[in-house]
């Protein structure tokens, strides 16, 4: 570590812990990962070390890193089995079952969509009173998980007129106590950190103070609508941005935004379904536990269904929103033409382009890139921290790993509405000798 420039005072041994003994923050740990992978010139899948049964570890020892590296380096060239199906157990964890060949996974159908929708936990969200004043305007980023939303949030956070904290997980709950009861389990507790990180930033307080304040509000069952209002009262002339990728899975959650806010703005972020599915499978996102749903779909099916149902709900919701309050952006255009797309974004928001938005890895504290407690439990997408700039290759990286055109016809019909072409995928597979 000293060779890499890390400031280490005490001797390091196998049992030395990175957080407790060396005081590593999440970003320190990510930098260590970057250095290790640069040395070996390959990606080593460190997310498997950071996540145990769907929960971020709180610390890692030197011996654990050594063992992990030895295992990864010995198996890095070995073929990997396709990911297995997912089964939710006791509502708090998801486990992988026996892997099955990828070509044996049934394509999703209309029946699959119905079953998936039925598996989503129904929300009992009160309609609210028309006599209750709405909160001021806010911005909602609508997109399924693994669609580039963490990068997008951090781009937004670079503008001085925007306040874009990590995922808030507020709109889906009536009050803060209800939110804690659902998210406080081991597999989901990291989802509570976005609100605490927002308080740390707005109040210039410690993580412990923010946690105590949240605990008091949770005990009081403070309505989430009022908590949003409190955050906005601390913003001055800044707009609040809420980027929580699970909102689009339930139409009632989307409708809540119109009830609780005065003419909110919506940014619909779209990514190629194969890109989203590849990222979902790679991150094993289902291990974070089904906050909204429990089912036994195969991981690949679950990813595709999440993409389809989220975007279907978003488009249905769009029909009730005036055009002037809606902007659609493509992830692929965002990473290949960032200045053009971010200029479009700023024009929609009524803001001037700020150059800092084009440098999303600068000013990490201002962009709230670390967790509230500076541990390894990082908000948003861990993979974001392993890059150093907007990566245009992220637009098409999935093409290297595509085994076949396995999308269901329903998914393709919707994808083509967004400009993604099935014929282009077939040509890609044909060129690789994979078209069947």
Short mmCIF file of C-alpha atoms in Angstrom, two decimals:
data_model
loop_
_atom_site.label_atom_id
_atom_site.label_comp_id
_atom_site.label_asym_id
_atom_site.label_seq_id
_atom_site.Cartn_x
_atom_site.Cartn_y
_atom_site.Cartn_z
CA UNK A 1 0.00 0.00 0.00
CA UNK A 2 2.86 2.35 0.72
CA UNK A 3 4.09 1.74 -2.84
CA UNK A 4 0.74 3.00 -4.14
CA UNK A 5 0.97 6.18 -2.06
CA UNK A 6 -1.37 5.25 0.79
CA UNK A 7 -0.56 6.98 4.07
CA UNK A 8 -0.05 4.11 6.53
CA UNK A 9 1.57 4.66 9.94
CA UNK A 10 1.25 1.24 11.61
CA UNK A 11 2.56 -2.12 10.37
CA UNK A 12 0.11 -4.03 8.20
CA UNK A 13 -0.56 -7.73 8.75
CA UNK A 14 -3.07 -10.32 7.48
CA UNK A 15 -5.67 -9.34 10.09
CA UNK A 16 -5.39 -5.59 9.53
CA UNK A 17 -8.83 -4.14 8.75
CA UNK A 18 -9.09 -1.43 6.12
CA UNK A 19 -11.82 0.60 7.86
CA UNK A 20 -11.27 0.00 11.56
CA UNK A 21 -7.47 -0.10 11.54
CA UNK A 22 -6.53 2.06 8.56
CA UNK A 23 -9.49 4.45 8.50
CA UNK A 24 -10.39 3.75 4.88
CA UNK A 25 -13.42 5.52 3.44
CA UNK A 26 -15.45 4.01 0.62
CA UNK A 27 -13.53 6.07 -1.93
CA UNK A 28 -10.19 4.90 -0.49
CA UNK A 29 -11.30 1.33 -0.93
CA UNK A 30 -12.43 1.98 -4.49
CA UNK A 31 -9.07 3.58 -5.29
CA UNK A 32 -7.35 0.46 -3.94
CA UNK A 33 -9.52 -1.67 -6.23
CA UNK A 34 -8.65 0.52 -9.20
CA UNK A 35 -4.93 0.21 -8.42
CA UNK A 36 -5.11 -3.57 -8.03
CA UNK A 37 -7.02 -4.05 -11.27
CA UNK A 38 -4.64 -1.70 -13.08
CA UNK A 39 -1.70 -3.79 -11.87
CA UNK A 40 -3.26 -7.00 -13.20
CA UNK A 41 -4.80 -5.24 -16.24
CA UNK A 42 -8.17 -6.93 -15.76
CA UNK A 43 -11.46 -6.60 -13.93
CA UNK A 44 -11.60 -8.92 -10.93
CA UNK A 45 -15.21 -8.66 -9.77
CA UNK A 46 -14.63 -6.94 -6.44
CA UNK A 47 -18.36 -6.48 -5.98
CA UNK A 48 -18.48 -10.12 -4.84
CA UNK A 49 -16.12 -9.18 -2.01
CA UNK A 50 -18.15 -6.13 -1.00
CA UNK A 51 -21.51 -7.91 -0.94
CA UNK A 52 -22.35 -10.84 1.32
CA UNK A 53 -25.87 -12.23 0.98
CA UNK A 54 -27.02 -8.96 -0.50
CA UNK A 55 -25.56 -6.77 2.26
CA UNK A 56 -22.56 -4.44 1.96
CA UNK A 57 -19.77 -5.53 4.28
CA UNK A 58 -18.67 -2.99 6.88
CA UNK A 59 -14.98 -3.84 6.77
CA UNK A 60 -12.45 -6.03 4.95
CA UNK A 61 -9.16 -7.45 6.20
CA UNK A 62 -5.92 -7.75 4.26
CA UNK A 63 -6.15 -11.56 4.39
CA UNK A 64 -9.67 -11.45 2.92
CA UNK A 65 -8.41 -9.35 0.03
CA UNK A 66 -5.48 -11.72 -0.51
CA UNK A 67 -7.74 -14.78 -0.50
CA UNK A 68 -10.20 -13.12 -2.84
CA UNK A 69 -7.45 -12.12 -5.25
CA UNK A 70 -5.96 -15.61 -5.25
CA UNK A 71 -9.34 -17.13 -6.05
CA UNK A 72 -10.18 -14.59 -8.75
CA UNK A 73 -6.80 -14.76 -10.46
CA UNK A 74 -6.90 -18.56 -10.54
CA UNK A 75 -10.38 -18.61 -12.06
CA UNK A 76 -10.40 -15.47 -14.19
CA UNK A 77 -10.01 -17.45 -17.42
CA UNK A 78 -12.38 -20.26 -16.43
CA UNK A 79 -15.82 -20.31 -18.09
CA UNK A 80 -18.60 -19.09 -15.84
CA UNK A 81 -22.02 -20.69 -15.45
CA UNK A 82 -25.11 -18.71 -16.39
CA UNK A 83 -26.79 -17.02 -13.43
CA UNK A 84 -29.50 -19.06 -11.78
CA UNK A 85 -33.08 -18.24 -10.91
CA UNK A 86 -33.93 -16.14 -7.91
CA UNK A 87 -36.24 -17.03 -5.06
CA UNK A 88 -37.26 -14.63 -2.32
CA UNK A 89 -37.16 -16.09 1.17
CA UNK A 90 -38.97 -14.57 4.16
CA UNK A 91 -39.28 -11.30 2.26
CA UNK A 92 -35.78 -10.15 3.20
CA UNK A 93 -33.25 -11.95 1.02
CA UNK A 94 -32.82 -13.37 -2.43
CA UNK A 95 -30.80 -16.53 -3.06
CA UNK A 96 -29.45 -18.08 -6.24
CA UNK A 97 -30.55 -21.58 -7.13
CA UNK A 98 -29.00 -24.11 -9.47
CA UNK A 99 -27.86 -22.57 -12.73
CA UNK A 100 -29.56 -23.60 -15.96
CA UNK A 101 -28.26 -23.13 -19.51
CA UNK A 102 -28.96 -19.66 -20.83
CA UNK A 103 -30.70 -20.98 -23.95
CA UNK A 104 -33.15 -22.91 -21.74
CA UNK A 105 -34.52 -19.77 -20.08
CA UNK A 106 -38.03 -19.16 -21.45
CA UNK A 107 -38.62 -15.76 -23.07
CA UNK A 108 -40.94 -13.44 -21.22
CA UNK A 109 -44.54 -13.30 -22.40
CA UNK A 110 -47.71 -11.40 -21.57
CA UNK A 111 -48.37 -14.06 -18.94
CA UNK A 112 -44.93 -13.40 -17.42
CA UNK A 113 -45.72 -9.70 -17.20
CA UNK A 114 -49.03 -10.38 -15.44
CA UNK A 115 -47.33 -12.71 -12.95
CA UNK A 116 -44.58 -10.17 -12.31
CA UNK A 117 -47.04 -7.34 -11.76
CA UNK A 118 -48.99 -9.51 -9.33
CA UNK A 119 -45.79 -10.20 -7.38
CA UNK A 120 -45.22 -6.49 -6.73
CA UNK A 121 -46.30 -5.55 -3.23
CA UNK A 122 -49.39 -3.35 -3.39
CA UNK A 123 -48.96 0.14 -1.99
CA UNK A 124 -51.60 1.62 0.29
CA UNK A 125 -50.86 5.27 -0.40
CA UNK A 126 -53.54 7.77 0.65
CA UNK A 127 -54.71 10.16 -2.02
CA UNK A 128 -54.02 13.20 0.15
CA UNK A 129 -56.20 16.21 0.74
CA UNK A 130 -56.73 18.86 -1.90
CA UNK A 131 -56.71 21.45 0.90
CA UNK A 132 -53.16 20.55 1.91
CA UNK A 133 -50.62 22.77 0.13
CA UNK A 134 -48.35 20.88 -2.22
CA UNK A 135 -44.59 20.94 -1.88
CA UNK A 136 -42.67 23.17 -4.30
CA UNK A 137 -41.53 21.83 -7.66
CA UNK A 138 -39.07 18.92 -7.61
CA UNK A 139 -37.38 16.86 -10.32
CA UNK A 140 -37.89 13.11 -10.60
CA UNK A 141 -35.58 10.87 -12.62
CA UNK A 142 -37.63 7.92 -13.87
CA UNK A 143 -35.81 4.80 -15.00
CA UNK A 144 -35.37 1.16 -13.97
CA UNK A 145 -32.21 0.15 -12.08
CA UNK A 146 -28.94 -0.33 -13.97
CA UNK A 147 -29.80 2.31 -16.55
CA UNK A 148 -27.00 4.76 -15.77
CA UNK A 149 -28.96 6.61 -13.11
CA UNK A 150 -26.05 6.93 -10.67
CA UNK A 151 -23.89 8.63 -13.29
CA UNK A 152 -26.85 10.81 -14.23
CA UNK A 153 -27.50 11.80 -10.62
CA UNK A 154 -23.88 12.79 -10.13
CA UNK A 155 -23.95 14.84 -13.33
CA UNK A 156 -27.00 16.68 -11.98
CA UNK A 157 -25.33 17.16 -8.59
CA UNK A 158 -22.57 19.10 -10.33
CA UNK A 159 -24.90 22.05 -10.95
CA UNK A 160 -25.04 24.63 -8.13
CA UNK A 161 -28.81 25.12 -8.67
CA UNK A 162 -29.62 21.42 -8.18
CA UNK A 163 -29.60 19.25 -5.07
CA UNK A 164 -29.38 15.61 -6.15
CA UNK A 165 -28.72 13.31 -3.17
CA UNK A 166 -28.39 9.52 -3.40
CA UNK A 167 -31.56 7.46 -3.72
CA UNK A 168 -34.16 8.69 -1.23
CA UNK A 169 -36.77 5.89 -1.24
CA UNK A 170 -39.46 8.27 0.01
CA UNK A 171 -42.26 8.53 -2.54
CA UNK A 172 -43.26 4.89 -2.07
CA UNK A 173 -44.11 5.34 1.63
CA UNK A 174 -46.75 7.32 3.48
CA UNK A 175 -44.52 8.12 6.48
CA UNK A 176 -40.98 7.64 7.71
CA UNK A 177 -41.86 4.93 10.22
CA UNK A 178 -43.43 2.81 7.49
CA UNK A 179 -40.28 3.36 5.43
CA UNK A 180 -37.98 2.21 8.22
CA UNK A 181 -40.07 -0.87 9.01
CA UNK A 182 -39.73 -2.07 5.43
CA UNK A 183 -36.12 -1.08 4.79
CA UNK A 184 -34.47 -1.74 8.16
CA UNK A 185 -33.73 -5.42 7.48
CA UNK A 186 -30.14 -6.46 6.86
CA UNK A 187 -30.58 -6.75 3.10
CA UNK A 188 -32.18 -3.33 2.64
CA UNK A 189 -30.78 -1.12 5.41
CA UNK A 190 -28.33 0.60 3.05
CA UNK A 191 -31.36 2.06 1.26
CA UNK A 192 -31.99 4.25 4.32
CA UNK A 193 -28.72 6.14 3.84
CA UNK A 194 -29.81 8.52 1.08
CA UNK A 195 -31.92 10.65 3.41
CA UNK A 196 -29.19 10.74 6.05
CA UNK A 197 -26.61 11.74 3.43
CA UNK A 198 -28.94 14.54 2.34
CA UNK A 199 -29.25 15.78 5.94
CA UNK A 200 -25.48 15.66 6.46
CA UNK A 201 -25.07 17.85 3.39
CA UNK A 202 -27.89 20.30 4.10
CA UNK A 203 -27.39 20.69 7.85
CA UNK A 204 -23.59 20.40 7.91
CA UNK A 205 -24.06 17.89 10.73
CA UNK A 206 -22.40 14.58 11.57
CA UNK A 207 -23.73 11.22 10.41
CA UNK A 208 -24.67 10.38 14.01
CA UNK A 209 -26.65 13.62 14.33
CA UNK A 210 -28.45 12.94 11.05
CA UNK A 211 -29.24 9.39 12.16
CA UNK A 212 -30.65 10.64 15.48
CA UNK A 213 -32.80 13.22 13.72
CA UNK A 214 -34.16 10.61 11.32
CA UNK A 215 -34.89 8.26 14.25
CA UNK A 216 -36.95 10.96 15.98
CA UNK A 217 -38.96 11.68 12.84
CA UNK A 218 -39.48 7.96 12.26
CA UNK A 219 -40.81 7.55 15.79
CA UNK A 220 -43.22 10.43 15.14
CA UNK A 221 -44.35 8.80 11.85
CA UNK A 222 -43.54 12.03 10.04
CA UNK A 223 -45.30 11.96 6.64
CA UNK A 224 -42.85 11.60 3.77
CA UNK A 225 -44.57 14.57 2.15
CA UNK A 226 -43.56 16.70 5.13
CA UNK A 227 -40.02 15.36 5.07
CA UNK A 228 -39.69 16.29 1.41
CA UNK A 229 -40.96 19.73 2.36
CA UNK A 230 -38.36 20.04 5.11
CA UNK A 231 -35.54 19.16 2.71
CA UNK A 232 -36.82 21.72 0.23
CA UNK A 233 -37.04 24.40 2.92
CA UNK A 234 -33.26 24.08 3.36
CA UNK A 235 -32.40 24.35 -0.34
CA UNK A 236 -32.66 28.07 -1.00
CA UNK A 237 -33.03 28.49 -4.77
CA UNK A 238 -31.97 24.92 -5.56
CA UNK A 239 -34.26 22.28 -7.06
CA UNK A 240 -34.55 18.92 -5.30
CA UNK A 241 -33.83 15.89 -7.51
CA UNK A 242 -35.10 12.44 -6.50
CA UNK A 243 -33.49 9.54 -8.36
CA UNK A 244 -34.92 6.29 -6.96
CA UNK A 245 -35.04 3.53 -9.61
CA UNK A 246 -37.78 1.44 -7.96
CA UNK A 247 -40.47 4.12 -8.24
CA UNK A 248 -41.52 3.16 -11.81
CA UNK A 249 -42.41 -0.41 -10.84
CA UNK A 250 -45.69 0.77 -9.32
CA UNK A 251 -48.00 3.28 -11.07
CA UNK A 252 -49.39 4.47 -7.72
CA UNK A 253 -45.91 5.64 -6.70
CA UNK A 254 -45.56 7.69 -9.86
CA UNK A 255 -49.01 9.22 -9.35
CA UNK A 256 -47.96 10.29 -5.85
CA UNK A 257 -45.48 12.78 -7.30
CA UNK A 258 -48.31 14.75 -8.94
CA UNK A 259 -50.28 14.76 -5.68
CA UNK A 260 -47.47 15.91 -3.41
CA UNK A 261 -45.59 18.44 -5.59
CA UNK A 262 -46.43 21.56 -7.55
CA UNK A 263 -45.89 20.86 -11.26
CA UNK A 264 -42.92 18.49 -10.83
CA UNK A 265 -40.52 17.88 -13.70
CA UNK A 266 -39.74 14.39 -15.00
CA UNK A 267 -36.65 13.08 -16.75
CA UNK A 268 -37.17 9.69 -18.39
CA UNK A 269 -33.79 7.99 -18.79
CA UNK A 270 -33.77 5.13 -21.30
CA UNK A 271 -31.10 2.48 -21.84
CA UNK A 272 -30.98 -0.40 -24.34
CA UNK A 273 -32.64 -3.40 -22.68
CA UNK A 274 -29.63 -5.60 -23.37
CA UNK A 275 -27.35 -3.06 -21.72
CA UNK A 276 -29.58 -2.85 -18.65
CA UNK A 277 -30.01 -6.64 -18.43
CA UNK A 278 -26.27 -7.26 -18.75
CA UNK A 279 -25.57 -4.76 -15.95
CA UNK A 280 -28.36 -6.19 -13.78
CA UNK A 281 -27.02 -9.75 -14.11
CA UNK A 282 -23.41 -8.66 -13.60
CA UNK A 283 -24.26 -6.81 -10.38
CA UNK A 284 -26.64 -9.55 -9.18
CA UNK A 285 -28.98 -6.76 -8.18
CA UNK A 286 -31.66 -9.13 -6.93
CA UNK A 287 -29.42 -9.99 -3.96
CA UNK A 288 -30.37 -6.63 -2.43
CA UNK A 289 -33.70 -8.25 -1.60
CA UNK A 290 -37.08 -7.56 -3.14
CA UNK A 291 -38.12 -4.24 -1.65
CA UNK A 292 -41.20 -4.27 -3.85
CA UNK A 293 -41.63 -7.83 -5.03
CA UNK A 294 -41.11 -11.50 -4.28
CA UNK A 295 -40.98 -14.06 -7.09
CA UNK A 296 -39.12 -17.04 -8.49
CA UNK A 297 -38.16 -15.67 -11.90
CA UNK A 298 -34.73 -16.39 -13.30
CA UNK A 299 -32.40 -13.42 -12.84
CA UNK A 300 -32.32 -12.69 -16.55
CA UNK A 301 -36.11 -12.79 -16.75
CA UNK A 302 -36.35 -10.58 -13.69
CA UNK A 303 -34.06 -8.00 -15.28
CA UNK A 304 -36.06 -7.95 -18.52
CA UNK A 305 -39.38 -7.76 -16.69
CA UNK A 306 -38.08 -4.90 -14.56
CA UNK A 307 -37.03 -3.04 -17.72
CA UNK A 308 -40.33 -3.68 -19.49
CA UNK A 309 -42.76 -3.00 -16.63
CA UNK A 310 -40.87 0.12 -15.49
CA UNK A 311 -40.87 1.72 -18.94
CA UNK A 312 -44.45 0.65 -19.65
CA UNK A 313 -45.57 2.31 -16.41
CA UNK A 314 -43.52 5.42 -17.17
CA UNK A 315 -45.08 5.83 -20.62
CA UNK A 316 -48.58 5.29 -19.24
CA UNK A 317 -47.88 7.91 -16.58
CA UNK A 318 -46.48 10.31 -19.18
CA UNK A 319 -49.91 10.50 -20.82
CA UNK A 320 -51.16 12.48 -17.80
CA UNK A 321 -48.24 14.94 -17.68
CA UNK A 322 -47.98 18.07 -19.88
CA UNK A 323 -45.21 17.84 -22.49
CA UNK A 324 -43.41 20.85 -21.06
CA UNK A 325 -42.71 18.99 -17.83
CA UNK A 326 -41.25 15.89 -19.48
CA UNK A 327 -37.83 15.14 -21.00
CA UNK A 328 -36.63 11.82 -22.39
CA UNK A 329 -32.89 11.15 -22.56
CA UNK A 330 -31.00 8.12 -23.85
CA UNK A 331 -28.15 6.69 -21.78
CA UNK A 332 -26.21 5.92 -24.94
CA UNK A 333 -26.42 9.54 -26.14
CA UNK A 334 -25.55 10.79 -22.66
CA UNK A 335 -22.21 8.93 -22.57
CA UNK A 336 -21.28 9.42 -26.25
CA UNK A 337 -22.44 13.04 -26.63
CA UNK A 338 -22.39 14.33 -23.05
CA UNK A 339 -22.12 18.05 -23.76
CA UNK A 340 -25.02 18.01 -26.22
CA UNK A 341 -27.30 15.94 -23.99
CA UNK A 342 -26.45 17.81 -20.79
CA UNK A 343 -27.14 21.08 -22.63
CA UNK A 344 -30.59 19.71 -23.55
CA UNK A 345 -31.09 18.75 -19.92
CA UNK A 346 -30.18 22.22 -18.65
CA UNK A 347 -32.44 23.90 -21.20
CA UNK A 348 -35.32 21.72 -19.98
CA UNK A 349 -34.60 22.68 -16.37
CA UNK A 350 -34.28 26.37 -17.22
CA UNK A 351 -30.60 26.45 -16.22
CA UNK A 352 -27.33 27.40 -17.87
CA UNK A 353 -24.90 24.57 -18.50
CA UNK A 354 -22.31 24.39 -15.72
CA UNK A 355 -18.94 22.95 -16.84
CA UNK A 356 -18.73 20.89 -13.64
CA UNK A 357 -21.55 18.72 -14.96
CA UNK A 358 -19.20 17.41 -17.63
CA UNK A 359 -16.70 16.28 -14.97
CA UNK A 360 -18.82 13.99 -12.74
CA UNK A 361 -15.84 12.58 -10.85
CA UNK A 362 -14.70 15.98 -9.60
CA UNK A 363 -15.80 17.51 -6.29
CA UNK A 364 -16.86 14.16 -4.74
CA UNK A 365 -18.12 15.68 -1.47
CA UNK A 366 -20.36 18.18 -3.24
CA UNK A 367 -21.80 15.32 -5.28
CA UNK A 368 -22.37 13.15 -2.18
CA UNK A 369 -20.38 10.22 -3.56
CA UNK A 370 -19.66 8.62 -0.20
CA UNK A 371 -22.10 7.07 2.23
CA UNK A 372 -23.27 8.95 5.30
CA UNK A 373 -20.78 7.12 7.48
CA UNK A 374 -17.88 6.88 5.02
CA UNK A 375 -17.88 3.08 5.12
CA UNK A 376 -17.87 0.64 2.24
CA UNK A 377 -21.65 0.88 1.97
CA UNK A 378 -21.64 3.24 -0.98
CA UNK A 379 -24.83 4.87 -2.24
CA UNK A 380 -25.94 4.04 -5.75
CA UNK A 381 -23.85 1.99 -8.14
CA UNK A 382 -20.52 0.68 -6.86
CA UNK A 383 -19.26 0.32 -10.43
CA UNK A 384 -19.59 4.09 -10.86
CA UNK A 385 -16.70 4.53 -8.43
CA UNK A 386 -14.43 2.33 -10.54
CA UNK A 387 -14.33 4.81 -13.44
CA UNK A 388 -12.64 8.19 -13.74
CA UNK A 389 -14.78 9.92 -16.35
CA UNK A 390 -17.80 9.54 -18.62
CA UNK A 391 -17.08 6.35 -20.55
CA UNK A 392 -18.50 6.28 -24.11
CA UNK A 393 -17.80 2.54 -24.37
CA UNK A 394 -20.48 1.95 -21.72
CA UNK A 395 -23.05 2.50 -24.47
CA UNK A 396 -22.15 -0.69 -26.32
CA UNK A 397 -20.12 -2.83 -23.91
CA UNK A 398 -23.02 -5.28 -23.59
CA UNK A 399 -22.51 -6.28 -27.23
CA UNK A 400 -19.37 -8.23 -26.26
CA UNK A 401 -21.40 -10.55 -24.01
CA UNK A 402 -24.64 -11.08 -25.93
CA UNK A 403 -25.22 -14.86 -26.34
CA UNK A 404 -28.42 -14.62 -28.42
CA UNK A 405 -31.43 -12.45 -29.12
CA UNK A 406 -33.42 -13.64 -26.11
CA UNK A 407 -35.71 -10.64 -25.58
CA UNK A 408 -39.43 -11.33 -25.67
CA UNK A 409 -41.54 -9.78 -28.42
CA UNK A 410 -43.23 -7.47 -25.90
CA UNK A 411 -39.86 -6.08 -24.85
CA UNK A 412 -38.75 -5.58 -28.43
CA UNK A 413 -41.98 -3.79 -29.33
CA UNK A 414 -41.35 -1.31 -26.51
CA UNK A 415 -37.61 -1.02 -27.18
CA UNK A 416 -38.25 -0.12 -30.82
CA UNK A 417 -40.44 2.77 -29.64
CA UNK A 418 -37.26 4.15 -28.06
CA UNK A 419 -35.29 3.72 -31.29
CA UNK A 420 -33.48 0.46 -30.51
CA UNK A 421 -33.48 -1.83 -33.57
CA UNK A 422 -33.89 -5.59 -33.44
CA UNK A 423 -32.33 -5.93 -36.88
CA UNK A 424 -29.14 -4.30 -35.61
CA UNK A 425 -28.87 -6.94 -32.86
CA UNK A 426 -29.48 -9.73 -35.37
CA UNK A 427 -26.72 -8.37 -37.60
CA UNK A 428 -24.37 -8.24 -34.62
CA UNK A 429 -25.09 -11.86 -33.71
CA UNK A 430 -24.78 -12.95 -37.34
CA UNK A 431 -21.35 -11.33 -37.59
CA UNK A 432 -20.29 -13.28 -34.49
CA UNK A 433 -21.72 -16.56 -35.79
CA UNK A 434 -24.29 -16.66 -32.98
CA UNK A 435 -27.52 -16.16 -34.92
CA UNK A 436 -29.79 -19.17 -34.66
#
